[in-house]
XYZ file of C-alpha atoms in Angstrom:
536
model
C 11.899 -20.231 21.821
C 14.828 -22.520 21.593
C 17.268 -19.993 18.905
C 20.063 -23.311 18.109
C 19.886 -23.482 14.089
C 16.926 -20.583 13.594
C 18.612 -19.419 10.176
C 17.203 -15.503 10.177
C 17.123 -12.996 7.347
C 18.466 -9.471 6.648
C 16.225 -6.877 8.802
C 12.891 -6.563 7.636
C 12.839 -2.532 4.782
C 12.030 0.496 7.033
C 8.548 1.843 6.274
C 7.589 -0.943 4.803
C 3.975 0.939 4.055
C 5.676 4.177 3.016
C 3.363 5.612 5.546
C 0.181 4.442 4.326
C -2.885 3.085 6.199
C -4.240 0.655 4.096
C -3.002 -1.480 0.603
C -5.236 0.608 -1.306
C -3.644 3.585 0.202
C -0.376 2.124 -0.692
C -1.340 1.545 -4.261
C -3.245 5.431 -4.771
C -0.068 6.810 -3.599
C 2.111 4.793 -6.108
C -0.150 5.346 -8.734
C -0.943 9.332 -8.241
C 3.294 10.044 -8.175
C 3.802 9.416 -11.782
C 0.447 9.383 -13.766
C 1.990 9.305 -17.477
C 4.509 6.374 -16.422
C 4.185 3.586 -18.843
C 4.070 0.697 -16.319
C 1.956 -2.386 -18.016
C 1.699 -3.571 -21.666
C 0.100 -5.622 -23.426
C 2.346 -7.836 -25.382
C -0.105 -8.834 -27.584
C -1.035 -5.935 -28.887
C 1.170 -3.216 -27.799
C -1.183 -1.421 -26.186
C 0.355 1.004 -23.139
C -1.621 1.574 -20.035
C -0.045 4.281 -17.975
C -0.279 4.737 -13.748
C -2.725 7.341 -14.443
C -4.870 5.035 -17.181
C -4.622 2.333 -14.165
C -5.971 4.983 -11.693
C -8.762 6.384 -13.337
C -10.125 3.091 -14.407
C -9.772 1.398 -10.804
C -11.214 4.218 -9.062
C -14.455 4.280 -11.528
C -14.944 0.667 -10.716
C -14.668 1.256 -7.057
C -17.248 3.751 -7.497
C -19.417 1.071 -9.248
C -18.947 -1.657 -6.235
C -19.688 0.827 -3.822
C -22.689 1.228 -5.493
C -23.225 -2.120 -5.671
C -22.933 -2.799 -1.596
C -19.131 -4.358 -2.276
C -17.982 -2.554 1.500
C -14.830 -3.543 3.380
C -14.271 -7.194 3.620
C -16.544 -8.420 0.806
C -15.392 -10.990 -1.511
C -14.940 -10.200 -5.117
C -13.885 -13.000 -7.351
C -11.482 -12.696 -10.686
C -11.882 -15.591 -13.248
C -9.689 -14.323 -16.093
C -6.984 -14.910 -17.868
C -3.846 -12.357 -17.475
C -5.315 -8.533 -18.755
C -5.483 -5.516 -18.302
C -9.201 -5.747 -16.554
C -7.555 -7.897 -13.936
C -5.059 -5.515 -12.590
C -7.371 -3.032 -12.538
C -10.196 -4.803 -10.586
C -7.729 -5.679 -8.069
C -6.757 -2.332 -7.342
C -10.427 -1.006 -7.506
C -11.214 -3.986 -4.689
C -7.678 -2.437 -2.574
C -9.254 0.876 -3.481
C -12.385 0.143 -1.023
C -11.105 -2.303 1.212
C -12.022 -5.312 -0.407
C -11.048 -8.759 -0.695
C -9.495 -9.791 -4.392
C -10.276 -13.900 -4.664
C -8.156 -15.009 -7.695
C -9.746 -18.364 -9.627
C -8.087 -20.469 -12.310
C -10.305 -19.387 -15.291
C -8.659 -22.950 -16.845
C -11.088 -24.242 -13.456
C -13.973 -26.938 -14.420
C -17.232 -26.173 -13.400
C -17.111 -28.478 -10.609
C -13.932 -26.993 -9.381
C -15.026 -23.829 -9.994
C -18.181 -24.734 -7.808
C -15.784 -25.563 -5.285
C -14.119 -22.452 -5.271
C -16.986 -20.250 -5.057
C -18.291 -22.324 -2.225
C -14.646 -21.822 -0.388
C -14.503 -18.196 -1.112
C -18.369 -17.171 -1.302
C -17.554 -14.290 -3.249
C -20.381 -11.242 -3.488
C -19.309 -10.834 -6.965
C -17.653 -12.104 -9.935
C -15.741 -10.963 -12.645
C -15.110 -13.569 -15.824
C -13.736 -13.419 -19.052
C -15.082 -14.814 -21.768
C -13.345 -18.418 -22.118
C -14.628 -18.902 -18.489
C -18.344 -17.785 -18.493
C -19.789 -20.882 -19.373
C -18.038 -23.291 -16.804
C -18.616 -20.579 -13.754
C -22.539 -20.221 -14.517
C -22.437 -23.613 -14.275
C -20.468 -23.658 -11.400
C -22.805 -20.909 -10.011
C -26.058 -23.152 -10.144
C -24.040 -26.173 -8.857
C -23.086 -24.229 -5.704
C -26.413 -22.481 -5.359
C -25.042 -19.118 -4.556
C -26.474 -16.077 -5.190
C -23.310 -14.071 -7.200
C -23.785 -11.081 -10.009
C -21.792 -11.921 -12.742
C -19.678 -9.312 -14.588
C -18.069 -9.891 -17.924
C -14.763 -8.494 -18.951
C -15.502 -9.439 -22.623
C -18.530 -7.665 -24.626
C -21.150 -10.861 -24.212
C -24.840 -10.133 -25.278
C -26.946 -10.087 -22.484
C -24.379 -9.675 -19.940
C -23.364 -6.963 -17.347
C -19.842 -5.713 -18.794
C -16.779 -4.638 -17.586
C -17.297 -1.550 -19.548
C -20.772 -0.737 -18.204
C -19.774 -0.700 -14.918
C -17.094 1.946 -15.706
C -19.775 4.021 -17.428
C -22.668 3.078 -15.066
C -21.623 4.677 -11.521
C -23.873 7.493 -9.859
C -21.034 8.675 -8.216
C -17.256 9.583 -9.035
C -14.152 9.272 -7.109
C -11.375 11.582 -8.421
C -7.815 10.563 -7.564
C -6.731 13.722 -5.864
C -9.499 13.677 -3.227
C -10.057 9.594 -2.578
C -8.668 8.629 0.728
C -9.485 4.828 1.298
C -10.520 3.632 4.908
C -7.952 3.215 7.383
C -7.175 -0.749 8.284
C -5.788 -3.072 10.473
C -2.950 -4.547 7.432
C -1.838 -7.298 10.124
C -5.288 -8.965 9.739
C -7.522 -7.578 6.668
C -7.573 -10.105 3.677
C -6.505 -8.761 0.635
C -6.078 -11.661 -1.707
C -7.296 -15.134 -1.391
C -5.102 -17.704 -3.367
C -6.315 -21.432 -4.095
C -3.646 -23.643 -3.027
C -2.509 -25.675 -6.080
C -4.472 -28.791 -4.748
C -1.709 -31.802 -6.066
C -2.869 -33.547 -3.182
C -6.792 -32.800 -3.214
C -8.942 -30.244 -3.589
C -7.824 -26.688 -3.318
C -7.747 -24.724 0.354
C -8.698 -20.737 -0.274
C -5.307 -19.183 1.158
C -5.943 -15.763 3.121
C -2.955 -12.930 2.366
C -3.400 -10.019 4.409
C -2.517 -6.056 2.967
C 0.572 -6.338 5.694
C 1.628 -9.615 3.993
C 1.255 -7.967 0.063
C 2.797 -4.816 1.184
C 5.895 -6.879 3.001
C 6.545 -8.468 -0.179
C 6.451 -5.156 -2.431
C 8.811 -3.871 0.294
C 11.324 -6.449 -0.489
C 11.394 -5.636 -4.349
C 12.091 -2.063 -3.852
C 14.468 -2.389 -1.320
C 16.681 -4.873 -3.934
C 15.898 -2.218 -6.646
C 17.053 0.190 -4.431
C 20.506 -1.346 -3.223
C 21.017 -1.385 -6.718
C 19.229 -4.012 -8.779
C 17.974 -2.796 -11.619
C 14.947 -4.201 -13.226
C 14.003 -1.891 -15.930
C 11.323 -4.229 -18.284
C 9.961 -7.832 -17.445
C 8.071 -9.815 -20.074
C 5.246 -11.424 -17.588
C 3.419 -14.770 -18.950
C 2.799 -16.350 -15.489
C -0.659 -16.431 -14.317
C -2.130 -13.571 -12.336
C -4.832 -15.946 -10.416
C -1.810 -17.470 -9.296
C 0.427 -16.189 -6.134
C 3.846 -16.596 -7.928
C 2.059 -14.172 -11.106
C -0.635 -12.289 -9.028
C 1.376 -11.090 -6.204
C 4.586 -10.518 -8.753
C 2.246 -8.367 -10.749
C 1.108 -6.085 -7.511
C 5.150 -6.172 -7.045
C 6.318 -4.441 -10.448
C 3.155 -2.022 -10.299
C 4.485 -0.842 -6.934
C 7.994 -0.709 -7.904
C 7.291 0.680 -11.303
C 9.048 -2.296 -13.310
C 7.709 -1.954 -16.910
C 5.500 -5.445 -17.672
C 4.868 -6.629 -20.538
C 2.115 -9.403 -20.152
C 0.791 -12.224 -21.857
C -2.546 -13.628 -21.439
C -0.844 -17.273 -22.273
C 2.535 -19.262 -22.899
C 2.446 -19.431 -26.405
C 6.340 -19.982 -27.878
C 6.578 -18.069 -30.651
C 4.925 -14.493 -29.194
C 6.577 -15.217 -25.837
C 10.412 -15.000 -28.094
C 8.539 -12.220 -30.259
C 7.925 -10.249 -26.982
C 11.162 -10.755 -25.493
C 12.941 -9.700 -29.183
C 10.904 -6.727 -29.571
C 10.729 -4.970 -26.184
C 14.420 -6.456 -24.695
C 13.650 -6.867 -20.909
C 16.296 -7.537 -18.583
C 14.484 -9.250 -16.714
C 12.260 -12.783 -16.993
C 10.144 -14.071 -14.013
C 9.473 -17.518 -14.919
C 8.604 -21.167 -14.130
C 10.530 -24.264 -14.604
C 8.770 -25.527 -17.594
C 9.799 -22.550 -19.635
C 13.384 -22.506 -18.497
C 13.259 -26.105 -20.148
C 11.743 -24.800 -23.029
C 14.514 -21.693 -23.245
C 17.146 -24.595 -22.799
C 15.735 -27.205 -25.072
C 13.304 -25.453 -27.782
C 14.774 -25.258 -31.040
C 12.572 -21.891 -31.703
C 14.760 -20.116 -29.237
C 17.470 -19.834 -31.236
C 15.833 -17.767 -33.916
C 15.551 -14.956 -31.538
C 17.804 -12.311 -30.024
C 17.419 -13.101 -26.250
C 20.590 -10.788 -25.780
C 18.832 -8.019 -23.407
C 18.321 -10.552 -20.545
C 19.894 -10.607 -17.802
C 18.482 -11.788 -15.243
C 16.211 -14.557 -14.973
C 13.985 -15.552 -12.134
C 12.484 -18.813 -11.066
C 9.805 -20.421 -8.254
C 7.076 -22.109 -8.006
C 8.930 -25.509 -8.394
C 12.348 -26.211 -7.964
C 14.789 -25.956 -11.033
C 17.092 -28.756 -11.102
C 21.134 -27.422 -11.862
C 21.164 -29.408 -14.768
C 18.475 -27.039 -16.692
C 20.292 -24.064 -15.564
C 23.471 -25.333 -16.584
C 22.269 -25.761 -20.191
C 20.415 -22.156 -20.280
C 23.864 -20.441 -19.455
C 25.483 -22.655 -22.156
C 22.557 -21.927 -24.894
C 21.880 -18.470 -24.406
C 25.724 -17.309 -23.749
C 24.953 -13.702 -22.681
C 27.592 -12.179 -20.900
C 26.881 -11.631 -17.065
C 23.128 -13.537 -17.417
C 22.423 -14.426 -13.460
C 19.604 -17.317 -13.195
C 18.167 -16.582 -9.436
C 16.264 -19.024 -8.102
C 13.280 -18.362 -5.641
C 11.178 -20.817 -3.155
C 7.718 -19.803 -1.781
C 4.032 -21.316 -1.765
C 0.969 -19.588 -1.942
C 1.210 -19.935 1.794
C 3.929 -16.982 2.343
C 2.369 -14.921 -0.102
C 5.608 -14.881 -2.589
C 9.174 -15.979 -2.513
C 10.276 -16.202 1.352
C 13.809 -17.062 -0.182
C 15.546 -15.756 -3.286
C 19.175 -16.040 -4.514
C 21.036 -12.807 -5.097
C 24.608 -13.850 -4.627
C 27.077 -12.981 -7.198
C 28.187 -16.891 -7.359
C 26.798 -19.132 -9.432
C 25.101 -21.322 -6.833
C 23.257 -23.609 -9.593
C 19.922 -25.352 -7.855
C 20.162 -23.039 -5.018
C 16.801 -20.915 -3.761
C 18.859 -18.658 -1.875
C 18.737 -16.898 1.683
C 15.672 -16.422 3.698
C 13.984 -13.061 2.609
C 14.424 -9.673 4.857
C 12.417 -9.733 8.222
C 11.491 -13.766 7.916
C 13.095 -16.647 9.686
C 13.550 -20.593 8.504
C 14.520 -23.634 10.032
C 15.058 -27.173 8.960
C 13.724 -29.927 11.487
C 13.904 -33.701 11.464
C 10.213 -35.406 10.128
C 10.626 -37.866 12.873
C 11.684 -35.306 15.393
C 10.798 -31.847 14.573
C 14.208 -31.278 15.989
C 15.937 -27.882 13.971
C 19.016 -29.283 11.939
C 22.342 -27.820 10.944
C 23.757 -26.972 7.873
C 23.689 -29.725 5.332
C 21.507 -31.637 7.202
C 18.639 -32.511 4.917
C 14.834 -32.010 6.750
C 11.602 -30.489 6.669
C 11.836 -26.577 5.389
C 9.753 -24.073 8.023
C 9.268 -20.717 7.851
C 7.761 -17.663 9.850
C 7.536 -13.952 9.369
C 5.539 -11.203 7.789
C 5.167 -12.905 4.695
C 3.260 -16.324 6.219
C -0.588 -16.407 5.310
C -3.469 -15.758 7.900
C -4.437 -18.655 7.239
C -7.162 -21.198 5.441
C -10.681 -20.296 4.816
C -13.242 -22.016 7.165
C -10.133 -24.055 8.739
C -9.702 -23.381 12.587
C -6.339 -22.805 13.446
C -4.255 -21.039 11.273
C -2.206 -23.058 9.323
C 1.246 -22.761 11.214
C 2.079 -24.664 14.712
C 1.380 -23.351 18.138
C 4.746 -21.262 17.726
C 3.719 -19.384 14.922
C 6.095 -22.025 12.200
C 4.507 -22.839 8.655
C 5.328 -26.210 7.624
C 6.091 -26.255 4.223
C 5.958 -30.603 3.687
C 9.254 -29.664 1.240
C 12.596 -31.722 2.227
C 15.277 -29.700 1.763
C 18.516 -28.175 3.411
C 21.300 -25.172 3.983
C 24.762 -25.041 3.413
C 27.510 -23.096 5.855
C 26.740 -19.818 3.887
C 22.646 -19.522 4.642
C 21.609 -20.459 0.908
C 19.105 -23.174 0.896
C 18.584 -26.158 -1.480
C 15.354 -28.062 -2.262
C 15.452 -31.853 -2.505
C 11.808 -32.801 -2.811
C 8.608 -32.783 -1.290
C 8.251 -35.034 1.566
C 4.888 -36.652 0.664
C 6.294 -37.007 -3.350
C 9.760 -38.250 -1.900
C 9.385 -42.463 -3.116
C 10.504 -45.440 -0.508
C 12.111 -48.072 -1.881
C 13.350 -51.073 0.611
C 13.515 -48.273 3.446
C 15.427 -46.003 1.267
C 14.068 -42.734 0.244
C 14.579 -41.614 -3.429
C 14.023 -38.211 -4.377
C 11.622 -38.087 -8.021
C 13.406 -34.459 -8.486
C 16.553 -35.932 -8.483
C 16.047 -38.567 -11.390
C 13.743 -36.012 -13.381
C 16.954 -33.698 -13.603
C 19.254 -36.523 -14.513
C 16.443 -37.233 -17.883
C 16.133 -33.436 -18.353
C 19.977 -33.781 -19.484
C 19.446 -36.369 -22.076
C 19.404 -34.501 -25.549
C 16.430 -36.639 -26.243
C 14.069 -35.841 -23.545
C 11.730 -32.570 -23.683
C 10.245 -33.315 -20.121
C 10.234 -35.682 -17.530
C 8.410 -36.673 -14.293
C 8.782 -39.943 -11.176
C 6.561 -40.925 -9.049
C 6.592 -44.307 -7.175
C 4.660 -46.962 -8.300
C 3.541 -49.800 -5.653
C 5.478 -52.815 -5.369
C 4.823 -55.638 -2.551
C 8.353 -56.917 -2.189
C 10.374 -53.407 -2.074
C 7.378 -50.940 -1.257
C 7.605 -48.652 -4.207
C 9.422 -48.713 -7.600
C 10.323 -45.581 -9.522
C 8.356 -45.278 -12.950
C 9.548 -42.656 -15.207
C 6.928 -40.450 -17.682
C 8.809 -39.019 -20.579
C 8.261 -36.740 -23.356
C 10.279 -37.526 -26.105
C 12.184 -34.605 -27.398
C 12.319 -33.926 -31.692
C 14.622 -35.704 -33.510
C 16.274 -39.442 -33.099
C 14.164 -41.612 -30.784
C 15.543 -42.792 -27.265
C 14.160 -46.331 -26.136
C 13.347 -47.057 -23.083
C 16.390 -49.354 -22.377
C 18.826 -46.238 -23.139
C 17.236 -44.037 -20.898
C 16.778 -46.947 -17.911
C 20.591 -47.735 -18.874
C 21.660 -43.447 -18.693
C 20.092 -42.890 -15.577
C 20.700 -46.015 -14.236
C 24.911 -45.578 -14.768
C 24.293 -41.799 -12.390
C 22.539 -43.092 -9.498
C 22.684 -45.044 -6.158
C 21.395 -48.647 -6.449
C 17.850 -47.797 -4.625
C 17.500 -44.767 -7.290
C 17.338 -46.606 -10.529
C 14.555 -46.670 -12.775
C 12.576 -50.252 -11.789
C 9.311 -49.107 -12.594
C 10.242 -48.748 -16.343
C 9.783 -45.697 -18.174
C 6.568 -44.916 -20.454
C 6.831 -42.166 -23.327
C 3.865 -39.716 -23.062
C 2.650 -36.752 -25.145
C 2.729 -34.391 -22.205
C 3.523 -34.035 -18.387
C 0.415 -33.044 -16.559
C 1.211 -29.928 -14.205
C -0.696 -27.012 -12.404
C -0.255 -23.586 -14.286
C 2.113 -22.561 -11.862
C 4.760 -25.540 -12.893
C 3.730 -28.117 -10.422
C 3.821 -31.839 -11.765
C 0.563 -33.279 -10.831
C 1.454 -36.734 -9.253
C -1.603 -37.703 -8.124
C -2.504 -37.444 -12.176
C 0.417 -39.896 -13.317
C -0.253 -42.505 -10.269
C -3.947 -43.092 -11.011
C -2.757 -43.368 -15.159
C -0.330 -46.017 -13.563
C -3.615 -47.431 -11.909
C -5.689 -47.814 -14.846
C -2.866 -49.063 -17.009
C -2.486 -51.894 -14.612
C -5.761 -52.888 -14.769
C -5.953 -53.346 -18.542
C-alpha cells in the first residue's frame, strides 16, 4: 500500500478488551466491579439506577430471551425512546450474545416496515409512543416478531413480565457469557440516516464497540476528566447509542433525557452541574442563540462535545462569547454510523474553532482527489477516508462490505488537514452545489446566516437553473425579535462571499429546518418543497 499522505493515529489502548472474550463479558465485568456506583439517571425524574440495579435487571432479561430461543446471533430490535429499559435490554442482548438492532421510535410505519424487513429481528421491544406505527409496520412486512412493551399496555407482553416471568435465573457472580469471535460478531445494527434514500442496516461488531470504549478510557485515563454528562441525544442513534455503551463502561455519571425539550434540558444541566455536554449542532445553536439560556447557571461545564454534523466556527465562536466560563473547551468530533463513533476528535489545548480534530488511536485517514482517488496533502481539500478498528462490517444483505478492495471507507464528506494532523470538514460531496463549474459549499453560507442576530437556523441546497446549473436557495428560520427581509440577508451574505457563492436562488423564511434526530439537514426534504413550490 502506497504510505505518501496516509495521516495515522496515536497507537491503538493496550488491552483494549481488558481481557475479556466477548462484549457481554466486557460489560459483566464493568458492571460486577462497583455494584452501588450511581452511573445513569434519569433527568426527568431523578431516579438513580446503580451498576448493580443495571446488572440484575439485564441478566433477568437474558434469562427471559434464553427462554424465549433469542441464542447467539439473533436479532432483537429496540424501538424506544432514550430510558432506562433501553440500556438495559442492550446489555441483556451483549449478555447472551445477541444482536441489539436500534430503530427510530419517531419511524413511520412504512419506514418502520422497512426496517424490520432490513434487520428481521426475532423480537421487538417498543415503547409506548411507537406501538401503534410498528404493529402496523409488522403486518406490512409480514414477519412473524413477538412484541414486548416497555410501557404497562393492556393486553400486551411487558417489559416487566418478562423480568418476573423467567424459569430460570442467572446470578451475576456465576454468569460467564459465550466466548466470541469480537472481529466479526454483530453487536449493534445502526440505520444509516437515509438523507439520500432509504436507510441501509449498518453492522458494528463487539471488537468495533469495545475499540471505541477503549478510546474513552484511555483519554479519561491520561487525564481527562469527565465526571457527569447530561445525555439528550438519541440512543437508537450511533452518535447517542454507542456514547451511552461508552460512559457505562467508563463509569461517566449520565444523566438522560428521553427528548430535547429547552427548559428541562437547562433545568438538568442547573441542577446536577456536569462538566461535560455531548451534543449536536442544533443545540449548540440553541445554547448560542436561545434567550432561555441565560436564565440558567451553565457555570459547571466545561467541556462540550460535538458530531454528527459539522459545527460551523461561527456557532462556536458565539457559545464561548455567551456562556463566558473560564477554561470551557468546545471539541469537535467527525464519525458516521459507519465507524461506529467518532474516528476523529479534537483534544488540543488550542482553540482550533471548526476543527474535528486528529484521527482517533489505532485508525488511519486519508484525503484523495474525487476525480482521482489520488491521497492529497495538507490543505488540499478532497474526499475524507478512513480505516481501522472502528470501520463497520458492513451493510445488511449488501455484498461487499462497504469499504474498497483495500479495506478504505469512503465517507462522500469533502474535507481537508492542515500541517498539524487536525482535520476540517467542508461539506458533503453529493450536497456540495455547482454553479457555472464552480463548486459552492451549502455549509459555508449556512454559517455565514447562523451569525446574523436575526436568524435561529439556516439551511442551502441548490436549486436547478438551465443557464448556470444550480442556484443557491436559502431556508431560514427567523429568529425572535425585529424581522430581517429577504433583501438584508441576500445583501449580508452576499458582501462575505466569492461571486459564485451568493444567494441567487433567493431566500424563503420557514417555521423549521427539517433534519434527522441526529442533526442532519434533510436536503432531499427542502429540494422537493422547492419542487412543489415551482409548480404552483
Amino acid at each position: 500500500m502506497d504510505e505518501t499522505h496516509i495521516v495515522r493515529g496515536p497507537p491503538a489502548p493496550h488491552n483494549t478488551s481488558m481481557g475479556t472474550r466477548s462484549l457481554g463479558e466486557l460489560f459483566l465485568q464493568i458492571l460486577r466491579k462497583a455494584p452501588h456506583s450511581v452511573v445513569l439517571v434519569n433527568g426527568a425524574t431523578g431516579i438513580e439506577y446503580t451498576n448493580g440495579d443495571i446488572l440484575e435487571r439485564a441478566l433477568e432479561l437474558a434469562a427471559y430471551l434464553r427462554d424465549h430461543n433469542v441464542q447467539r446471533g439473533d436479532v432483537v430490535a429496540i424501538v424506544a425512546e432514550n430510558r432506562i429499559e433501553y440500556a438495559i435490554t442492550m446489555i441483556a442482548l451483549f449478555l447472551i450474545g445477541s444482536t441489539a438492532a436500534l430503530f427510530n421510535p419517531n419511524y413511520t410505519s412504512r419506514e418502520l416496515a422497512h426496517a424490520l424487513n432490513t434487520a428481521r429481528p426475532k423480537m421487538v421491544f417498543v415503547s409506548d409512543g411507537a406501538r401503534v406505527s410498528l404493529l402496523q409496520a409488522i403486518r406490512s412486512a409480514q414477519q412473524l416478531t413477538s412484541v414486548i412493551c416497555f410501557d404497562a399496555v393492556e393486553r400486551s407482553n411487558t417489559f416487566a413480565d418478562c423480568l418476573r416471568r423467567s424459569s430460570r435465573r442467572f446470578a451475576a457472580h456465576s454468569f460467564r457469557p459465550d466466548p466470541v469471535d469480537v472481529s466479526s460478531e454483530v453487536a449493534v445494527i445502526v440505520m444509516s440516516s437515509g438523507t439520500t434514500g432509504l436507510p441501509k442496516g449498518v453492522l458494528i461488531t463487539q471488537g468495533n464497540v469495545m475499540a471505541t470504549m477503549a478510546n474513552l478510557r484511555a483519554v479519561i485515563e491520561m487525564g481527562l476528566e469527565l465526571r457527569i454528562n447530561v445525555d439528550v441525544l438519541p440512543w437508537f442513534h450511533v452518535a447517542g447509542g454507542i456514547a451511552m455503551l461508552n460512559y457505562i463502561g467508563a463509569q461517566v455519571r449520565t444523566i438522560f433525557l428521553p427528548k430535547f425539550e429547552p427548559r428541562t434540558y437547562l433545568r438538568c444541566i442547573a441542577k446536577f452541574r456536569p462538566n461535560f455536554l455531548h451534543i449536536v449542532p442544533p443545540i449548540a445553536v440553541f445554547l448560542a442563540k436561545h434567550p432561555l439560556v441565560d436564565e440558567f447557571d451553565l457555570s459547571s461545564v466545561e467541556i462540550i462535545a460535538c458530531g454528527a454534523a459539522p459545527l460551523s466556527k461561527e456557532v462556536e465562536e458565539l457559545i464561548y462569547a455567551r456562556l463566558k466560563v473560564p477554561g470551557l473547551r468546545i471539541r469537535q468530533g467527525y464519525g458516521m454510523s459507519e465507524t461506529t463513533q467518532a474516528i476523529t476528535y479534537y483534544d488540543g489545548e488550542a482553540i482550533k474553532p471548526g476543527s474535528i480534530g486528529k484521527v482517533r488511536p489505532g485508525q488511519l485517514a486519508k484525503v484523495i482527489d474525487p476525480e482521482t482517488s489520488r491521497a492529497l496533502g495538507p490543505n488540499q481539500r478532497g474526499e475524507l477516508c478512513f480505516k481501522g478498528s472502528l470501520i463497520m462490517k458492513g451493510y445488511i444483505g449488501q455484498q461487499g462490505t462497504g469499504v474498497d478492495p483495500d479495506g478504505w471507507l469512503h465517507t462522500g464528506d469533502i474535507g481537508y488537514y492542515d500541517a498539524d494532523g487536525d482535520f476540517y470538514i467542508v461539506d458533503r460531496l453529493k450536497e456540495l452545489i455547482k454553479y457555472n463549474g464552480f463548486q459552492v459549499a451549502p455549509a459555508e453560507l449556512e454559517a455565514l446566516l447562523l451569525s446574523h442576530p436575526a436568524v435561529k437556523d439556516a439551511a442551502v441546497v441548490g436549486i436547478p437553473d438551465e443557464r448556470n446549473g444550480e442556484l443557491p436557495v436559502a431556508f431560514v428560520v427567523r429568529a425572535d425579535g425585529p424581522e430581517v427581509s429577504e433583501r438584508e440577508l441576500i445583501a449580508f451574505v452576499d458582501g462575505k462571499v466569492s461571486n459564485e457563492k451568493r444567494l441567487r436562488g433567493g431566500v424563503r423564511f420557514v417555521g423549521e429546518i427539517p433534519k434527522t434526530n441526529s442533526g442532519k439537514i434533510l436536503r432531499r426534504t427542502l429540494r422537493e418543497l422547492v419542487k412543489k413550490q415551482a409548480k404552483l
